[in-house]
């Protein structure tokens, strides 16, 4: 009886380990960034980032864009013409990359013009108060959730003073 119990334990443990390993294998096989390896050693088409940015710093930024928008490299970078399993990083073919470039510029300007002047001396060279995730919150296009703001406010504070809202509701019903 005791031996049988031990055997059951052994097999359950083995089954769980196999399941976990299987999940890891699945995850690795479905890693969409696999193959998007940066092989170039010099940057060819940087228009807003510093020309001499190191590979580590550039990759840190790119990873940050991915998580901020919940996308992968191929959301902004177009497939290579010679080998479509690879990406053509310097190409500006995708509109998303061009928009992203403007977003980087905007974010830098907001930080420099509206935050940096108000930091007490000595001023840090780069102030990062506003960043992609502040607006995007894991969505490629924040307009979609911003359009739901009206609904979000209602769940914010159920005990809020909503007399104004009720008035507006009445007005709307009257005009319908
Ligand atoms: C949200 C859009 C976006 C995502 C996602 C993104 N990138 Fe970029 N990437 C850019 C922009 C914009 C530039 C150009 C910046 C500039 O003009 O200074 C760029 C430039 C680059 C460059 C330099 C190319 C050159 O030589 O000019 C490399 C390399 C690169 N990205 C790799 C990656 C990798 C790898 C990933 C995924 C891990 C990634 N990017 C994800 C927007 C993105
Ligand atoms: C001040 C808020 C704000 C910040 C900061 C911001 N974004 Fe955006 N971004 C937006 C809004 C709003 C839109 C949608 C605009 C539209 O549809 O016209 C957008 C759209 C985009 C798009 C196009 C999405 C699509 O496919 O429609 C990309 C790519 C993008 N942002 C990348 C970035 C990156 C990368 C950063 C950080 C460097 C960044 N954004 C910082 C507000 C912001």
mmCIF file of C-alpha atoms and ligand atoms in Angstrom:
data_model
loop_
_atom_site.group_PDB
_atom_site.id
_atom_site.type_symbol
_atom_site.label_atom_id
_atom_site.label_comp_id
_atom_site.label_asym_id
_atom_site.label_seq_id
_atom_site.Cartn_x
_atom_site.Cartn_y
_atom_site.Cartn_z
ATOM 1 C CA UNK A 1 0.000 0.000 0.000
ATOM 2 C CA UNK A 2 2.743 2.428 1.028
ATOM 3 C CA UNK A 3 4.796 1.524 -2.032
ATOM 4 C CA UNK A 4 1.789 2.080 -4.305
ATOM 5 C CA UNK A 5 1.268 5.536 -2.833
ATOM 6 C CA UNK A 6 4.903 6.411 -3.452
ATOM 7 C CA UNK A 7 4.573 5.212 -7.030
ATOM 8 C CA UNK A 8 1.512 7.419 -7.579
ATOM 9 C CA UNK A 9 3.461 10.375 -6.195
ATOM 10 C CA UNK A 10 6.359 9.615 -8.454
ATOM 11 C CA UNK A 11 4.198 9.463 -11.557
ATOM 12 C CA UNK A 12 2.271 12.641 -10.695
ATOM 13 C CA UNK A 13 5.524 14.514 -10.162
ATOM 14 C CA UNK A 14 6.885 13.193 -13.448
ATOM 15 C CA UNK A 15 3.687 14.188 -15.285
ATOM 16 C CA UNK A 16 3.799 17.710 -13.871
ATOM 17 C CA UNK A 17 7.466 18.161 -14.790
ATOM 18 C CA UNK A 18 6.750 16.958 -18.329
ATOM 19 C CA UNK A 19 3.840 19.385 -18.650
ATOM 20 C CA UNK A 20 6.000 22.283 -17.478
ATOM 21 C CA UNK A 21 8.813 21.335 -19.852
ATOM 22 C CA UNK A 22 6.301 21.018 -22.682
ATOM 23 C CA UNK A 23 4.998 24.525 -21.983
ATOM 24 C CA UNK A 24 8.523 25.927 -22.101
ATOM 25 C CA UNK A 25 9.196 24.195 -25.403
ATOM 26 C CA UNK A 26 5.948 25.647 -26.769
ATOM 27 C CA UNK A 27 6.918 29.119 -25.616
ATOM 28 C CA UNK A 28 10.383 28.887 -27.174
ATOM 29 C CA UNK A 29 9.000 27.591 -30.462
ATOM 30 C CA UNK A 30 6.524 30.453 -30.608
ATOM 31 C CA UNK A 31 8.867 33.257 -29.677
ATOM 32 C CA UNK A 32 8.064 35.693 -32.498
ATOM 33 C CA UNK A 33 11.306 37.623 -32.003
ATOM 34 C CA UNK A 34 13.351 34.563 -32.919
ATOM 35 C CA UNK A 35 15.146 35.195 -36.174
ATOM 36 C CA UNK A 36 14.905 38.962 -35.860
ATOM 37 C CA UNK A 37 18.593 39.164 -35.131
ATOM 38 C CA UNK A 38 20.452 42.406 -35.636
ATOM 39 C CA UNK A 39 23.551 41.506 -37.639
ATOM 40 C CA UNK A 40 24.607 44.961 -38.833
ATOM 41 C CA UNK A 41 27.397 46.668 -36.908
ATOM 42 C CA UNK A 42 26.759 50.261 -38.088
ATOM 43 C CA UNK A 43 23.423 52.072 -38.094
ATOM 44 C CA UNK A 44 22.289 53.146 -41.534
ATOM 45 C CA UNK A 45 19.144 55.179 -41.061
ATOM 46 C CA UNK A 46 18.867 56.828 -37.645
ATOM 47 C CA UNK A 47 17.123 60.194 -37.820
ATOM 48 C CA UNK A 48 16.249 60.868 -34.184
ATOM 49 C CA UNK A 49 18.379 58.505 -32.080
ATOM 50 C CA UNK A 50 22.096 59.337 -31.647
ATOM 51 C CA UNK A 51 24.258 58.037 -34.527
ATOM 52 C CA UNK A 52 26.796 56.566 -32.096
ATOM 53 C CA UNK A 53 24.246 54.750 -29.895
ATOM 54 C CA UNK A 54 25.580 51.389 -28.753
ATOM 55 C CA UNK A 55 23.867 48.179 -29.785
ATOM 56 C CA UNK A 56 22.888 47.474 -26.152
ATOM 57 C CA UNK A 57 21.252 50.886 -25.747
ATOM 58 C CA UNK A 58 19.457 50.652 -29.096
ATOM 59 C CA UNK A 59 18.153 47.185 -28.274
ATOM 60 C CA UNK A 60 17.058 48.370 -24.836
ATOM 61 C CA UNK A 61 14.949 51.083 -26.495
ATOM 62 C CA UNK A 62 13.508 48.717 -29.106
ATOM 63 C CA UNK A 63 12.505 46.202 -26.387
ATOM 64 C CA UNK A 64 10.927 49.067 -24.492
ATOM 65 C CA UNK A 65 8.836 50.007 -27.553
ATOM 66 C CA UNK A 66 7.736 46.381 -27.881
ATOM 67 C CA UNK A 67 6.470 46.105 -24.315
ATOM 68 C CA UNK A 68 4.963 49.603 -24.243
ATOM 69 C CA UNK A 69 2.874 48.832 -27.333
ATOM 70 C CA UNK A 70 2.512 45.014 -26.918
ATOM 71 C CA UNK A 71 3.959 44.443 -30.382
ATOM 72 C CA UNK A 72 7.029 42.771 -31.876
ATOM 73 C CA UNK A 73 9.841 44.092 -34.062
ATOM 74 C CA UNK A 74 7.824 43.360 -37.218
ATOM 75 C CA UNK A 75 5.126 45.846 -36.213
ATOM 76 C CA UNK A 76 7.493 48.644 -37.213
ATOM 77 C CA UNK A 77 10.142 46.890 -39.328
ATOM 78 C CA UNK A 78 9.362 45.458 -42.758
ATOM 79 C CA UNK A 79 10.553 41.980 -43.910
ATOM 80 C CA UNK A 80 13.775 41.864 -45.893
ATOM 81 C CA UNK A 81 13.349 41.581 -49.686
ATOM 82 C CA UNK A 82 16.091 38.921 -49.981
ATOM 83 C CA UNK A 83 14.984 36.804 -47.015
ATOM 84 C CA UNK A 84 11.408 37.439 -45.759
ATOM 85 C CA UNK A 85 12.115 35.525 -42.516
ATOM 86 C CA UNK A 86 14.461 38.405 -41.599
ATOM 87 C CA UNK A 87 13.702 42.082 -41.078
ATOM 88 C CA UNK A 88 15.125 45.040 -42.963
ATOM 89 C CA UNK A 89 15.745 47.291 -39.943
ATOM 90 C CA UNK A 90 17.035 50.422 -41.763
ATOM 91 C CA UNK A 91 14.073 50.490 -44.200
ATOM 92 C CA UNK A 92 11.350 53.118 -43.693
ATOM 93 C CA UNK A 93 8.761 51.202 -45.678
ATOM 94 C CA UNK A 94 6.308 50.666 -42.798
ATOM 95 C CA UNK A 95 4.223 53.656 -41.798
ATOM 96 C CA UNK A 96 4.326 52.450 -38.184
ATOM 97 C CA UNK A 97 8.091 53.018 -38.108
ATOM 98 C CA UNK A 98 7.698 56.528 -39.485
ATOM 99 C CA UNK A 99 4.991 57.302 -36.897
ATOM 100 C CA UNK A 100 7.158 55.795 -34.144
ATOM 101 C CA UNK A 101 10.025 58.089 -35.162
ATOM 102 C CA UNK A 102 7.747 61.089 -34.708
ATOM 103 C CA UNK A 103 6.634 59.692 -31.343
ATOM 104 C CA UNK A 104 10.271 59.415 -30.169
ATOM 105 C CA UNK A 105 10.847 63.030 -31.228
ATOM 106 C CA UNK A 106 7.674 64.214 -29.498
ATOM 107 C CA UNK A 107 8.520 62.348 -26.288
ATOM 108 C CA UNK A 108 12.056 63.813 -26.243
ATOM 109 C CA UNK A 109 10.713 67.327 -26.817
ATOM 110 C CA UNK A 110 8.062 67.037 -24.091
ATOM 111 C CA UNK A 111 10.709 65.868 -21.616
ATOM 112 C CA UNK A 112 13.183 68.577 -22.605
ATOM 113 C CA UNK A 113 10.767 71.512 -22.862
ATOM 114 C CA UNK A 114 8.216 70.856 -20.150
ATOM 115 C CA UNK A 115 10.071 68.862 -17.494
ATOM 116 C CA UNK A 116 13.786 69.524 -17.707
ATOM 117 C CA UNK A 117 13.501 73.327 -17.136
ATOM 118 C CA UNK A 118 11.708 72.691 -13.860
ATOM 119 C CA UNK A 119 14.157 70.223 -12.410
ATOM 120 C CA UNK A 120 16.342 71.859 -9.758
ATOM 121 C CA UNK A 121 20.051 72.322 -10.472
ATOM 122 C CA UNK A 122 22.145 70.463 -11.299
ATOM 123 C CA UNK A 123 19.797 69.492 -14.124
ATOM 124 C CA UNK A 124 20.115 65.942 -15.372
ATOM 125 C CA UNK A 125 21.022 65.859 -19.070
ATOM 126 C CA UNK A 126 18.081 63.690 -19.968
ATOM 127 C CA UNK A 127 14.811 63.736 -18.064
ATOM 128 C CA UNK A 128 12.541 60.782 -18.755
ATOM 129 C CA UNK A 129 9.176 61.608 -17.235
ATOM 130 C CA UNK A 130 7.049 60.998 -20.301
ATOM 131 C CA UNK A 131 7.652 57.740 -22.120
ATOM 132 C CA UNK A 132 5.809 55.495 -24.585
ATOM 133 C CA UNK A 133 4.054 53.363 -21.989
ATOM 134 C CA UNK A 134 2.634 56.396 -20.194
ATOM 135 C CA UNK A 135 0.238 56.879 -23.095
ATOM 136 C CA UNK A 136 0.225 53.497 -24.806
ATOM 137 C CA UNK A 137 -0.210 51.240 -21.777
ATOM 138 C CA UNK A 138 0.390 48.107 -23.802
ATOM 139 C CA UNK A 139 -1.725 49.116 -26.819
ATOM 140 C CA UNK A 140 -0.363 49.947 -30.298
ATOM 141 C CA UNK A 141 -2.944 52.723 -30.676
ATOM 142 C CA UNK A 142 -4.104 54.372 -27.433
ATOM 143 C CA UNK A 143 -7.033 56.100 -29.163
ATOM 144 C CA UNK A 144 -9.008 52.866 -28.956
ATOM 145 C CA UNK A 145 -9.020 52.806 -25.178
ATOM 146 C CA UNK A 146 -9.202 56.589 -24.863
ATOM 147 C CA UNK A 147 -12.513 56.412 -26.718
ATOM 148 C CA UNK A 148 -13.735 54.232 -23.840
ATOM 149 C CA UNK A 149 -12.823 56.827 -21.217
ATOM 150 C CA UNK A 150 -16.457 57.747 -20.598
ATOM 151 C CA UNK A 151 -17.168 54.206 -19.472
ATOM 152 C CA UNK A 152 -13.973 54.070 -17.411
ATOM 153 C CA UNK A 153 -14.862 57.131 -15.356
ATOM 154 C CA UNK A 154 -18.047 55.495 -14.164
ATOM 155 C CA UNK A 155 -16.191 52.602 -12.611
ATOM 156 C CA UNK A 156 -13.691 54.995 -11.051
ATOM 157 C CA UNK A 157 -15.719 56.103 -8.052
ATOM 158 C CA UNK A 158 -19.241 54.791 -7.683
ATOM 159 C CA UNK A 159 -20.008 57.307 -4.891
ATOM 160 C CA UNK A 160 -18.980 60.372 -6.871
ATOM 161 C CA UNK A 161 -21.229 63.381 -7.255
ATOM 162 C CA UNK A 162 -22.986 62.620 -10.539
ATOM 163 C CA UNK A 163 -25.733 65.270 -10.576
ATOM 164 C CA UNK A 164 -24.287 66.840 -13.696
ATOM 165 C CA UNK A 165 -24.280 63.526 -15.514
ATOM 166 C CA UNK A 166 -27.900 62.881 -14.592
ATOM 167 C CA UNK A 167 -28.865 66.319 -15.895
ATOM 168 C CA UNK A 168 -27.076 65.659 -19.157
ATOM 169 C CA UNK A 169 -28.761 62.290 -19.458
ATOM 170 C CA UNK A 170 -32.170 63.954 -19.004
ATOM 171 C CA UNK A 171 -31.340 66.575 -21.632
ATOM 172 C CA UNK A 172 -30.291 63.911 -24.071
ATOM 173 C CA UNK A 173 -33.486 61.898 -23.550
ATOM 174 C CA UNK A 174 -35.569 65.052 -24.099
ATOM 175 C CA UNK A 175 -33.857 65.877 -27.371
ATOM 176 C CA UNK A 176 -34.243 62.346 -28.739
HETATM 177 C C1 LIG B 1 7.252 50.938 -32.252
HETATM 178 C C2 LIG B 1 8.099 50.746 -33.404
HETATM 179 C C3 LIG B 1 9.350 49.914 -33.302
HETATM 180 C C4 LIG B 1 9.487 48.641 -32.802
HETATM 181 C C5 LIG B 1 8.429 47.757 -32.161
HETATM 182 C C6 LIG B 1 10.877 48.265 -33.022
HETATM 183 N N1 LIG B 1 11.536 49.280 -33.644
HETATM 184 FE FE1 LIG B 1 13.485 49.267 -34.276
HETATM 185 N N2 LIG B 1 13.313 51.189 -34.924
HETATM 186 C C7 LIG B 1 12.168 51.974 -34.813
HETATM 187 C C8 LIG B 1 12.462 53.317 -35.303
HETATM 188 C C9 LIG B 1 11.478 54.484 -35.380
HETATM 189 C C10 LIG B 1 13.817 53.318 -35.697
HETATM 190 C C11 LIG B 1 14.602 54.494 -36.291
HETATM 191 C C12 LIG B 1 15.026 55.467 -35.205
HETATM 192 C C13 LIG B 1 15.673 56.736 -35.765
HETATM 193 O O1 LIG B 1 15.331 57.160 -36.871
HETATM 194 O O2 LIG B 1 16.537 57.343 -35.074
HETATM 195 C C14 LIG B 1 14.321 51.973 -35.442
HETATM 196 C C15 LIG B 1 15.628 51.543 -35.738
HETATM 197 C C16 LIG B 1 16.099 50.262 -35.542
HETATM 198 C C17 LIG B 1 17.424 49.807 -35.917
HETATM 199 C C18 LIG B 1 18.502 50.628 -36.629
HETATM 200 C C19 LIG B 1 18.426 50.398 -38.117
HETATM 201 C C20 LIG B 1 19.385 51.297 -38.893
HETATM 202 O O3 LIG B 1 20.477 50.846 -39.230
HETATM 203 O O4 LIG B 1 19.028 52.461 -39.156
HETATM 204 C C21 LIG B 1 17.514 48.488 -35.562
HETATM 205 C C22 LIG B 1 18.721 47.576 -35.739
HETATM 206 C C23 LIG B 1 16.240 48.128 -34.947
HETATM 207 N N3 LIG B 1 15.412 49.229 -34.965
HETATM 208 C C24 LIG B 1 15.972 46.875 -34.431
HETATM 209 C C25 LIG B 1 14.759 46.528 -33.812
HETATM 210 C C26 LIG B 1 14.508 45.253 -33.198
HETATM 211 C C27 LIG B 1 15.486 44.069 -33.158
HETATM 212 C C28 LIG B 1 13.235 45.288 -32.699
HETATM 213 C C29 LIG B 1 12.510 44.216 -31.905
HETATM 214 C C30 LIG B 1 13.191 43.733 -30.739
HETATM 215 C C31 LIG B 1 12.699 46.607 -33.007
HETATM 216 N N4 LIG B 1 13.647 47.329 -33.682
HETATM 217 C C32 LIG B 1 11.437 47.034 -32.670
HETATM 218 C C33 LIG B 1 10.940 51.545 -34.382
HETATM 219 C C34 LIG B 1 10.659 50.315 -33.826
HETATM 220 C C1 LIG B 2 1.474 61.744 -25.225
HETATM 221 C C2 LIG B 2 1.020 60.391 -25.468
HETATM 222 C C3 LIG B 2 1.898 59.481 -26.322
HETATM 223 C C4 LIG B 2 3.228 59.167 -26.117
HETATM 224 C C5 LIG B 2 4.174 59.655 -25.043
HETATM 225 C C6 LIG B 2 3.561 58.215 -27.165
HETATM 226 N N1 LIG B 2 2.475 57.977 -27.979
HETATM 227 FE FE1 LIG B 2 2.437 56.828 -29.654
HETATM 228 N N2 LIG B 2 0.499 57.356 -29.995
HETATM 229 C C7 LIG B 2 -0.270 58.174 -29.170
HETATM 230 C C8 LIG B 2 -1.617 58.305 -29.743
HETATM 231 C C9 LIG B 2 -2.774 59.096 -29.127
HETATM 232 C C10 LIG B 2 -1.626 57.552 -30.946
HETATM 233 C C11 LIG B 2 -2.762 57.368 -31.928
HETATM 234 C C12 LIG B 2 -2.698 58.517 -32.884
HETATM 235 C C13 LIG B 2 -3.591 58.397 -34.079
HETATM 236 O O1 LIG B 2 -4.220 57.354 -34.307
HETATM 237 O O2 LIG B 2 -3.607 59.374 -34.828
HETATM 238 C C14 LIG B 2 -0.273 56.970 -31.073
HETATM 239 C C15 LIG B 2 0.129 56.183 -32.144
HETATM 240 C C16 LIG B 2 1.359 55.533 -32.228
HETATM 241 C C17 LIG B 2 1.731 54.624 -33.288
HETATM 242 C C18 LIG B 2 0.859 54.236 -34.488
HETATM 243 C C19 LIG B 2 -0.049 53.107 -34.038
HETATM 244 C C20 LIG B 2 -0.978 52.597 -35.093
HETATM 245 O O3 LIG B 2 -0.666 51.566 -35.678
HETATM 246 O O4 LIG B 2 -2.004 53.229 -35.325
HETATM 247 C C21 LIG B 2 2.993 54.163 -32.994
HETATM 248 C C22 LIG B 2 3.800 53.141 -33.793
HETATM 249 C C23 LIG B 2 3.417 54.801 -31.755
HETATM 250 N N3 LIG B 2 2.402 55.632 -31.335
HETATM 251 C C24 LIG B 2 4.627 54.599 -31.122
HETATM 252 C C25 LIG B 2 5.052 55.280 -29.974
HETATM 253 C C26 LIG B 2 6.373 55.128 -29.381
HETATM 254 C C27 LIG B 2 7.462 54.179 -29.880
HETATM 255 C C28 LIG B 2 6.428 55.980 -28.308
HETATM 256 C C29 LIG B 2 7.590 56.268 -27.366
HETATM 257 C C30 LIG B 2 8.811 56.731 -27.992
HETATM 258 C C31 LIG B 2 5.136 56.669 -28.245
HETATM 259 N N4 LIG B 2 4.344 56.213 -29.268
HETATM 260 C C32 LIG B 2 4.809 57.640 -27.301
HETATM 261 C C33 LIG B 2 0.145 58.762 -28.000
HETATM 262 C C34 LIG B 2 1.433 58.729 -27.483
#
